[in-house]
PDB file of C-alpha atoms in Angstrom:
ATOM      1  CA  MET A1300      91.712 117.398 119.095  1.00  0.00           C
ATOM      2  CA  ALA A1301      91.055 116.329 122.755  1.00  0.00           C
ATOM      3  CA  VAL A1302      89.177 117.397 124.775  1.00  0.00           C
ATOM      4  CA  PRO A1303      88.637 120.608 127.462  1.00  0.00           C
ATOM      5  CA  GLU A1304      89.008 119.231 131.488  1.00  0.00           C
ATOM      6  CA  THR A1305      85.913 119.753 131.942  1.00  0.00           C
ATOM      7  CA  GLY A1306      85.705 118.497 136.187  1.00  0.00           C
ATOM      8  CA  GLN A1307      86.708 114.341 134.804  1.00  0.00           C
ATOM      9  CA  SER A1308      89.735 114.572 136.845  1.00  0.00           C
ATOM     10  CA  ARG A1309      87.308 115.636 140.323  1.00  0.00           C
ATOM     11  CA  ALA A1310      85.312 112.781 138.903  1.00  0.00           C
ATOM     12  CA  ARG A1311      87.842 110.295 139.027  1.00  0.00           C
ATOM     13  CA  GLN A1312      89.035 111.369 142.592  1.00  0.00           C
ATOM     14  CA  LEU A1313      85.068 110.777 143.662  1.00  0.00           C
ATOM     15  CA  TYR A1314      84.912 106.755 141.728  1.00  0.00           C
ATOM     16  CA  VAL A1315      88.588 106.300 143.466  1.00  0.00           C
ATOM     17  CA  ALA A1316      87.229 107.943 146.244  1.00  0.00           C
ATOM     18  CA  ALA A1317      84.039 105.397 146.592  1.00  0.00           C
ATOM     19  CA  VAL A1318      86.125 102.192 145.885  1.00  0.00           C
ATOM     20  CA  ASP A1319      89.284 102.876 147.552  1.00  0.00           C
ATOM     21  CA  GLY A1320      87.473 104.266 150.027  1.00  0.00           C
ATOM     22  CA  GLY A1321      90.744 105.387 152.177  1.00  0.00           C
ATOM     23  CA  VAL A1322      91.251 108.620 154.391  1.00  0.00           C
ATOM     24  CA  ALA A1323      88.143 110.273 152.301  1.00  0.00           C
ATOM     25  CA  PRO A1324      85.553 107.271 150.988  1.00  0.00           C
ATOM     26  CA  PHE A1325      82.675 108.556 149.346  1.00  0.00           C
ATOM     27  CA  GLU A1326      78.938 107.129 150.091  1.00  0.00           C
ATOM     28  CA  LEU A1327      75.670 107.403 149.099  1.00  0.00           C
ATOM     29  CA  ASP A1328      72.924 105.599 150.064  1.00  0.00           C
ATOM     30  CA  GLU A1329      72.082 103.128 146.767  1.00  0.00           C
ATOM     31  CA  ASP A1330      68.999 105.537 146.189  1.00  0.00           C
ATOM     32  CA  VAL A1331      70.888 108.251 145.955  1.00  0.00           C
ATOM     33  CA  ALA A1332      73.043 106.929 143.871  1.00  0.00           C
ATOM     34  CA  SER A1333      71.162 105.500 141.297  1.00  0.00           C
ATOM     35  CA  ASN A1334      69.164 108.976 141.371  1.00  0.00           C
ATOM     36  CA  LEU A1335      72.371 110.666 140.707  1.00  0.00           C
ATOM     37  CA  ALA A1336      73.324 108.077 137.848  1.00  0.00           C
ATOM     38  CA  ALA A1337      70.081 108.898 136.586  1.00  0.00           C
ATOM     39  CA  ALA A1338      70.171 112.235 136.479  1.00  0.00           C
ATOM     40  CA  CYS A1339      73.470 111.985 134.751  1.00  0.00           C
ATOM     41  CA  ASP A1340      71.831 109.673 131.674  1.00  0.00           C
ATOM     42  CA  VAL A1341      69.428 112.373 131.372  1.00  0.00           C
ATOM     43  CA  LEU A1342      72.523 115.302 130.950  1.00  0.00           C
ATOM     44  CA  VAL A1343      74.265 112.926 128.738  1.00  0.00           C
ATOM     45  CA  ASP A1344      71.264 112.338 126.260  1.00  0.00           C
ATOM     46  CA  ASP A1345      70.458 116.029 126.268  1.00  0.00           C
ATOM     47  CA  LEU A1346      74.147 116.864 125.274  1.00  0.00           C
ATOM     48  CA  ASP A1347      74.016 114.513 122.661  1.00  0.00           C
ATOM     49  CA  ARG A1348      70.901 116.345 121.259  1.00  0.00           C
ATOM     50  CA  ALA A1349      72.774 119.775 120.929  1.00  0.00           C
ATOM     51  CA  ARG A1350      75.565 117.820 119.431  1.00  0.00           C
ATOM     52  CA  ALA A1351      72.691 116.181 116.385  1.00  0.00           C
ATOM     53  CA  GLU A1352      72.641 119.513 114.546  1.00  0.00           C
ATOM     54  CA  SER A1353      76.760 119.624 114.682  1.00  0.00           C
ATOM     55  CA  HIS A1354      76.714 119.383 110.684  1.00  0.00           C
ATOM     56  CA  VAL A1355      75.514 122.843 110.953  1.00  0.00           C
ATOM     57  CA  ILE A1356      78.307 124.456 113.054  1.00  0.00           C
ATOM     58  CA  THR A1357      81.380 122.306 111.255  1.00  0.00           C
ATOM     59  CA  GLU A1358      80.081 122.584 107.675  1.00  0.00           C
ATOM     60  CA  VAL A1359      80.314 126.365 107.266  1.00  0.00           C
ATOM     61  CA  SER A1360      79.941 127.140 103.414  1.00  0.00           C
ATOM     62  CA  GLY A1361      79.075 130.725 101.517  1.00  0.00           C
ATOM     63  CA  PHE A1362      82.442 132.696 101.711  1.00  0.00           C
ATOM     64  CA  PRO A1363      83.879 134.022  98.443  1.00  0.00           C
ATOM     65  CA  ASP A1364      85.973 132.300  97.058  1.00  0.00           C
ATOM     66  CA  LEU A1365      88.776 134.130  97.836  1.00  0.00           C
ATOM     67  CA  PRO A1366      92.168 133.992 100.559  1.00  0.00           C
ATOM     68  CA  THR A1367      90.009 135.449 103.731  1.00  0.00           C
ATOM     69  CA  GLY A1368      87.015 133.150 103.020  1.00  0.00           C
ATOM     70  CA  HIS A1369      88.578 130.037 103.024  1.00  0.00           C
ATOM     71  CA  ALA A1370      90.347 131.589 106.166  1.00  0.00           C
ATOM     72  CA  LEU A1371      87.211 132.684 107.753  1.00  0.00           C
ATOM     73  CA  ALA A1372      85.418 128.993 106.676  1.00  0.00           C
ATOM     74  CA  ARG A1373      88.180 127.205 108.078  1.00  0.00           C
ATOM     75  CA  GLY A1374      87.627 129.211 111.531  1.00  0.00           C
ATOM     76  CA  PHE A1375      84.672 129.153 111.553  1.00  0.00           C
ATOM     77  CA  SER A1376      84.783 125.329 110.706  1.00  0.00           C
ATOM     78  CA  GLY A1377      87.488 124.881 113.607  1.00  0.00           C
ATOM     79  CA  LYS A1378      85.295 126.464 116.767  1.00  0.00           C
ATOM     80  CA  GLY A1379      82.787 124.147 115.515  1.00  0.00           C
ATOM     81  CA  ARG A1380      84.651 121.474 115.920  1.00  0.00           C
ATOM     82  CA  GLU A1381      86.150 122.566 119.631  1.00  0.00           C
ATOM     83  CA  TYR A1382      82.447 123.655 119.979  1.00  0.00           C
ATOM     84  CA  LEU A1383      82.209 119.818 119.821  1.00  0.00           C
ATOM     85  CA  ASP A1384      85.195 119.223 121.609  1.00  0.00           C
ATOM     86  CA  THR A1385      83.165 120.571 124.598  1.00  0.00           C
ATOM     87  CA  LEU A1386      80.166 119.064 123.602  1.00  0.00           C
ATOM     88  CA  THR A1387      82.551 114.981 124.646  1.00  0.00           C
ATOM     89  CA  ALA A1388      84.095 116.455 126.310  1.00  0.00           C
ATOM     90  CA  LEU A1389      80.800 117.154 128.844  1.00  0.00           C
ATOM     91  CA  GLN A1390      79.453 113.708 128.362  1.00  0.00           C
ATOM     92  CA  GLU A1391      81.850 111.815 129.784  1.00  0.00           C
ATOM     93  CA  THR A1392      82.192 114.087 132.702  1.00  0.00           C
ATOM     94  CA  ALA A1393      78.529 113.616 133.338  1.00  0.00           C
ATOM     95  CA  LEU A1394      79.543 109.842 132.585  1.00  0.00           C
ATOM     96  CA  LEU A1395      82.508 110.084 135.518  1.00  0.00           C
ATOM     97  CA  TYR A1396      80.483 111.096 137.777  1.00  0.00           C
ATOM     98  CA  LYS A1397      77.818 108.613 137.270  1.00  0.00           C
ATOM     99  CA  ALA A1398      80.416 106.357 136.999  1.00  0.00           C
ATOM    100  CA  ALA A1399      81.512 108.062 140.760  1.00  0.00           C
ATOM    101  CA  TYR A1400      77.626 107.767 141.527  1.00  0.00           C
ATOM    102  CA  LEU A1401      76.933 104.623 141.350  1.00  0.00           C
ATOM    103  CA  ALA A1402      80.250 102.987 143.189  1.00  0.00           C
ATOM    104  CA  ALA A1403      79.279 104.979 145.891  1.00  0.00           C
ATOM    105  CA  GLY A1404      76.186 103.539 146.441  1.00  0.00           C
ATOM    106  CA  LYS A1405      78.015  99.541 145.776  1.00  0.00           C
ATOM    107  CA  LYS A1406      77.036  99.381 141.829  1.00  0.00           C
ATOM    108  CA  PHE A1407      80.184  98.401 141.277  1.00  0.00           C
ATOM    109  CA  ALA A1408      78.525  96.577 137.562  1.00  0.00           C
ATOM    110  CA  ASP A1409      76.705  99.693 137.487  1.00  0.00           C
ATOM    111  CA  ALA A1410      79.989 101.654 137.907  1.00  0.00           C
ATOM    112  CA  GLU A1411      82.647 100.117 135.741  1.00  0.00           C
ATOM    113  CA  ALA A1412      79.282  99.789 132.696  1.00  0.00           C
ATOM    114  CA  ALA A1413      79.464 103.330 133.056  1.00  0.00           C
ATOM    115  CA  ASN A1414      83.392 104.265 132.794  1.00  0.00           C
ATOM    116  CA  LYS A1415      83.158 101.912 130.015  1.00  0.00           C
ATOM    117  CA  ALA A1416      80.334 104.089 128.262  1.00  0.00           C
ATOM    118  CA  ALA A1417      82.869 106.996 129.353  1.00  0.00           C
ATOM    119  CA  ILE A1418      85.883 105.775 127.371  1.00  0.00           C
ATOM    120  CA  ASP A1419      83.632 104.797 124.590  1.00  0.00           C
ATOM    121  CA  LEU A1420      82.394 108.057 123.767  1.00  0.00           C
ATOM    122  CA  VAL A1421      85.543 109.583 123.788  1.00  0.00           C
ATOM    123  CA  ALA A1422      87.812 106.516 121.612  1.00  0.00           C
ATOM    124  CA  ALA A1423      85.039 107.429 119.091  1.00  0.00           C
ATOM    125  CA  HIS A1424      84.819 110.849 119.304  1.00  0.00           C
ATOM    126  CA  LEU A1425      89.022 110.684 118.149  1.00  0.00           C
ATOM    127  CA  ALA A1426      88.056 108.256 116.110  1.00  0.00           C
ATOM    128  CA  PRO A1427      89.321 109.612 112.309  1.00  0.00           C
ATOM    129  CA  ARG A1428      86.755 110.435 110.590  1.00  0.00           C
TER     130      ARG A1428
END
């Protein structure tokens, strides 16, 4: 399953505005950009902690060994995977906003690292297990 849209497209638009400027450039003072990027890091870490116990919601058991029990287990397990997809999407969004903020503060190398981290995060989530 793909990660849902949680604001990634808007973050990418801000990044483009920070890098390319254009009609509506996105610019921030370097200190402001760094503080916003740090807040994004905190959010990513908090979401990582939420993911830490994910096996509890994706490995569902305790239903009877009947067709309805199997269906319920599959359904609840699927909801757990949707939860993990959403956590990944929120982390990706936070990293993309971090990249946009850093680019707006003219910290382009750090912005590229944040973009790469977002790509790596989603790739790891979508990789076959």
